[in-house]
Coordinates of N, CA, C and O in Angstrom, one line a residue:
M686 N -133.8 13.3 115.7 CA -134.7 12.2 115.7 C -134.2 11.0 116.6 O -135.0 10.2 117.0
R687 N -132.9 11.0 116.8 CA -132.3 9.9 117.6 C -133.0 10.0 119.0 O -133.3 8.9 119.6
G688 N -133.1 11.2 119.5 CA -133.7 11.3 120.8 C -135.2 10.8 120.9 O -135.6 10.1 121.8
A689 N -135.9 11.1 119.8 CA -137.3 10.6 119.7 C -137.3 9.1 119.7 O -138.1 8.4 120.3
W690 N -136.4 8.5 118.9 CA -136.3 7.1 118.8 C -136.0 6.5 120.1 O -136.6 5.5 120.5
L691 N -135.0 7.1 120.9 CA -134.7 6.6 122.2 C -135.9 6.6 123.2 O -136.1 5.7 123.9
I692 N -136.6 7.7 123.1 CA -137.9 7.8 123.9 C -138.8 6.7 123.6 O -139.4 6.0 124.5
L693 N -139.0 6.4 122.3 CA -140.0 5.3 121.9 C -139.5 3.9 122.3 O -140.3 3.0 122.4
Q694 N -138.2 3.8 122.6 CA -137.7 2.5 123.0 C -137.9 2.1 124.5 O -137.7 1.0 125.0
Q695 N -138.4 3.2 125.3 CA -138.6 3.0 126.7 C -139.9 2.1 127.0 O -140.9 2.3 126.3
E696 N -139.8 1.2 128.0 CA -140.9 0.4 128.3 C -142.0 1.3 129.0 O -143.2 1.0 128.8
Q697 N -141.6 2.2 129.8 CA -142.5 3.1 130.5 C -142.6 4.5 129.8 O -141.5 5.1 129.6
A698 N -143.7 5.0 129.5 CA -143.9 6.3 129.0 C -143.5 7.4 130.0 O -144.0 7.3 131.2
E699 N -142.7 8.3 129.6 CA -142.3 9.4 130.5 C -142.1 10.7 129.7 O -142.0 10.6 128.5
D700 N -142.1 11.8 130.3 CA -141.8 13.1 129.6 C -140.3 13.3 129.6 O -139.6 13.2 130.6
Y701 N -139.8 13.7 128.4 CA -138.4 14.0 128.2 C -138.3 15.3 127.5 O -139.1 15.6 126.6
V702 N -137.3 16.1 127.8 CA -137.0 17.3 127.1 C -135.7 17.1 126.3 O -134.7 16.9 126.8
L703 N -135.8 17.3 125.0 CA -134.7 17.3 124.1 C -134.3 18.7 123.8 O -134.9 19.3 122.9
A704 N -133.3 19.2 124.5 CA -132.9 20.6 124.3 C -131.4 20.7 124.6 O -130.8 19.8 125.2
S705 N -130.8 21.8 124.3 CA -129.4 22.1 124.6 C -129.2 22.5 126.0 O -128.1 22.3 126.5
G706 N -130.2 23.1 126.7 CA -130.0 23.6 128.0 C -129.3 24.9 128.0 O -129.0 25.5 129.0
V707 N -129.2 25.5 126.8 CA -128.6 26.9 126.7 C -129.7 27.9 126.2 O -130.4 27.6 125.2
A708 N -129.8 29.0 126.9 CA -130.7 30.0 126.5 C -130.3 30.7 125.3 O -129.1 31.0 125.1
R709 N -131.2 31.0 124.4 CA -131.0 31.7 123.1 C -132.1 32.8 123.0 O -133.2 32.6 123.5
T710 N -131.7 33.8 122.3 CA -132.7 34.9 122.1 C -133.1 34.9 120.6 O -132.4 34.3 119.8
V711 N -134.2 35.7 120.4 CA -134.6 35.9 119.0 C -133.4 36.6 118.2 O -133.1 36.3 117.1
G712 N -132.7 37.5 118.9 CA -131.6 38.2 118.3 C -130.5 37.2 117.9 O -129.8 37.3 116.9
D713 N -130.2 36.2 118.8 CA -129.2 35.1 118.4 C -129.6 34.4 117.2 O -128.8 34.2 116.3
L714 N -130.9 34.1 117.1 CA -131.4 33.4 115.9 C -131.2 34.3 114.6 O -130.8 33.8 113.6
A715 N -131.6 35.5 114.8 CA -131.5 36.5 113.6 C -130.0 36.6 113.2 O -129.7 36.5 112.0
R716 N -129.1 36.8 114.1 CA -127.7 37.0 113.7 C -127.1 35.7 113.0 O -126.5 35.9 112.0
V717 N -127.5 34.5 113.5 CA -127.0 33.3 112.9 C -127.6 33.1 111.5 O -126.9 32.8 110.6
A718 N -128.9 33.4 111.4 CA -129.6 33.2 110.1 C -129.1 34.2 109.1 O -128.8 33.8 107.9
F719 N -128.9 35.4 109.4 CA -128.4 36.4 108.5 C -126.9 36.0 108.1 O -126.5 36.2 106.9
A720 N -126.1 35.6 109.1 CA -124.7 35.2 108.8 C -124.7 34.1 107.8 O -123.7 34.0 107.0
C721 N -125.7 33.2 107.8 CA -125.7 32.1 106.8 C -125.7 32.6 105.4 O -125.2 31.8 104.5
V722 N -126.2 33.7 105.1 CA -126.2 34.3 103.8 C -125.3 35.5 103.6 O -125.4 36.3 102.7
G723 N -124.3 35.6 104.6 CA -123.3 36.6 104.5 C -123.8 38.0 104.8 O -123.1 38.9 104.3
L724 N -124.8 38.1 105.6 CA -125.3 39.5 106.0 C -125.2 39.7 107.5 O -125.2 38.7 108.3
E725 N -125.1 41.0 107.9 CA -125.1 41.3 109.3 C -126.6 41.7 109.7 O -127.1 42.7 109.1
A726 N -127.1 41.0 110.6 CA -128.5 41.2 111.0 C -128.8 42.6 111.4 O -129.8 43.3 111.1
E727 N -127.8 43.3 112.1 CA -128.0 44.6 112.6 C -128.2 45.6 111.6 O -128.8 46.7 111.8
R728 N -127.8 45.4 110.3 CA -127.9 46.3 109.2 C -129.3 46.2 108.7 O -129.8 47.2 108.0
Y729 N -130.1 45.2 108.9 CA -131.4 45.0 108.3 C -132.6 45.0 109.3 O -133.7 45.2 108.9
L730 N -132.3 44.8 110.6 CA -133.3 44.6 111.5 C -133.3 45.8 112.5 O -132.3 46.3 112.8
R731 N -134.5 46.2 112.9 CA -134.6 47.3 113.9 C -135.5 46.8 115.0 O -136.5 46.1 114.8
V732 N -135.1 47.1 116.2 CA -135.9 46.7 117.4 C -136.7 47.9 117.9 O -136.2 49.0 118.1
D733 N -138.0 47.7 118.0 CA -138.9 48.7 118.6 C -138.9 48.5 120.1 O -139.5 47.6 120.6
P734 N -138.3 49.4 120.8 CA -138.2 49.3 122.3 C -139.6 49.1 123.0 O -139.7 48.5 124.0
A735 N -140.6 49.7 122.3 CA -142.0 49.6 122.9 C -142.5 48.2 122.9 O -143.4 47.8 123.6
L736 N -141.9 47.3 122.0 CA -142.4 45.9 121.9 C -141.5 44.9 122.6 O -141.8 43.7 122.6
V737 N -140.4 45.4 123.3 CA -139.5 44.5 123.9 C -140.1 44.2 125.4 O -140.4 45.1 126.1
R738 N -140.2 42.9 125.6 CA -140.6 42.5 127.0 C -139.5 42.6 128.0 O -138.3 42.4 127.6
A739 N -139.9 42.8 129.2 CA -138.8 42.7 130.3 C -138.4 41.3 130.4 O -139.1 40.4 130.1
P740 N -137.1 41.1 130.8 CA -136.6 39.7 130.9 C -137.4 38.9 132.0 O -137.8 39.5 133.0
E741 N -137.7 37.7 131.7 CA -138.4 36.8 132.6 C -137.5 36.5 133.9 O -136.3 36.4 133.8
K742 N -138.1 36.4 135.0 CA -137.4 36.2 136.3 C -136.7 34.8 136.2 O -135.6 34.6 136.6
T743 N -137.5 33.8 135.5 CA -136.9 32.5 135.3 C -136.8 32.3 133.8 O -137.9 32.2 133.2
P744 N -135.6 32.3 133.2 CA -135.5 32.2 131.8 C -136.1 30.8 131.3 O -136.0 29.8 132.0
S745 N -136.7 30.8 130.1 CA -137.2 29.6 129.5 C -136.1 28.9 128.8 O -135.7 29.2 127.7
V746 N -135.6 27.9 129.5 CA -134.5 27.1 129.0 C -134.9 25.6 129.2 O -135.2 25.2 130.3
G747 N -134.8 24.8 128.1 CA -135.1 23.4 128.2 C -134.1 22.7 129.0 O -132.9 22.9 128.8
D748 N -134.5 21.9 130.0 CA -133.6 21.1 130.8 C -133.5 19.6 130.3 O -134.5 18.9 130.6
P749 N -132.5 19.2 129.6 CA -132.4 17.9 129.1 C -131.8 16.8 130.0 O -131.5 15.7 129.6
E750 N -131.7 17.1 131.3 CA -131.0 16.2 132.2 C -131.6 14.8 132.3 O -130.9 13.8 132.2
R751 N -133.0 14.7 132.3 CA -133.6 13.4 132.3 C -133.2 12.6 131.0 O -132.9 11.4 131.1
A752 N -133.2 13.2 129.9 CA -132.9 12.5 128.7 C -131.4 12.1 128.7 O -131.1 11.0 128.2
R753 N -130.6 12.9 129.2 CA -129.1 12.6 129.3 C -128.9 11.4 130.2 O -128.2 10.5 129.9
E754 N -129.5 11.5 131.4 CA -129.3 10.4 132.4 C -130.0 9.1 132.0 O -129.4 8.1 132.2
R755 N -131.2 9.1 131.6 CA -131.9 7.9 131.4 C -131.8 7.3 130.0 O -132.0 6.1 129.8
L756 N -131.6 8.2 129.0 CA -131.5 7.8 127.6 C -130.1 7.7 127.0 O -129.8 7.2 126.0
G757 N -129.2 8.4 127.8 CA -127.8 8.6 127.2 C -127.8 9.6 126.1 O -126.9 9.5 125.2
W758 N -128.8 10.4 126.0 CA -129.0 11.3 124.8 C -128.2 12.6 125.0 O -128.1 13.1 126.1
E759 N -127.6 13.1 124.0 CA -126.9 14.4 124.0 C -127.2 15.0 122.7 O -127.4 14.4 121.6
P760 N -127.3 16.4 122.6 CA -127.5 17.1 121.4 C -126.4 16.8 120.4 O -125.2 16.7 120.7
E761 N -126.8 16.5 119.1 CA -125.8 16.2 118.1 C -125.7 17.3 117.1 O -124.7 17.3 116.3
V762 N -126.6 18.3 117.1 CA -126.6 19.4 116.1 C -126.6 20.7 116.9 O -127.4 20.9 117.8
S763 N -125.6 21.5 116.6 CA -125.5 22.8 117.4 C -126.6 23.8 116.9 O -127.2 23.6 115.9
F764 N -126.8 24.7 117.8 CA -127.8 25.8 117.4 C -127.5 26.4 116.1 O -128.4 26.6 115.2
E765 N -126.2 26.7 115.9 CA -125.8 27.4 114.6 C -126.1 26.5 113.4 O -126.6 26.9 112.4
E766 N -125.8 25.2 113.6 CA -126.0 24.2 112.5 C -127.5 24.1 112.2 O -127.9 24.0 111.0
L767 N -128.3 24.0 113.2 CA -129.7 23.9 113.1 C -130.3 25.1 112.3 O -131.1 24.9 111.4
V768 N -129.9 26.3 112.7 CA -130.4 27.5 112.1 C -129.9 27.5 110.6 O -130.7 27.8 109.7
E769 N -128.7 27.1 110.4 CA -128.2 27.0 109.0 C -129.0 26.1 108.1 O -129.3 26.4 107.0
R770 N -129.3 24.9 108.7 CA -130.1 23.9 108.0 C -131.5 24.6 107.6 O -132.0 24.3 106.5
M771 N -132.1 25.2 108.6 CA -133.4 25.9 108.3 C -133.3 26.9 107.2 O -134.2 27.0 106.3
V772 N -132.3 27.7 107.3 CA -132.1 28.8 106.2 C -131.9 28.2 104.9 O -132.5 28.5 103.9
R773 N -131.0 27.2 104.8 CA -130.8 26.5 103.5 C -132.0 25.8 103.0 O -132.3 25.9 101.8
A774 N -132.8 25.2 103.8 CA -134.0 24.6 103.4 C -135.0 25.6 102.9 O -135.7 25.4 101.8
D775 N -135.1 26.7 103.5 CA -136.0 27.8 103.1 C -135.6 28.4 101.8 O -136.4 28.6 100.9
L776 N -134.3 28.6 101.6 CA -133.8 29.1 100.4 C -134.0 28.1 99.2 O -134.2 28.5 98.1
A777 N -133.9 26.8 99.5 CA -134.1 25.8 98.4 C -135.6 25.9 97.9 O -135.8 25.5 96.8
L778 N -136.5 26.4 98.8 CA -137.9 26.5 98.3 C -138.2 27.7 97.5 O -139.2 27.8 96.8
S779 N -137.3 28.7 97.5 CA -137.5 29.9 96.7 C -137.2 29.8 95.3 O -136.4 29.1 94.8

């Protein structure tokens, strides 16, 4: 939310990307999420090769350079921490 707050403080409206700049896969997300509850994702998930897309020529990765340069913004929560927060929040609802 700090990044959103910094954007709102700007006199001129512009587009900013708040991202890590690091590519992640659905598999990365699954491995981290399962690890949060002490499980190995590979034991529970199966990949259907018929449903796997070919890699994109240009990977979809958020470029936070403008936010870094103009706002002094840096990510404060790691991918792993964010996924763990999401898993813990979901478990709390169960």
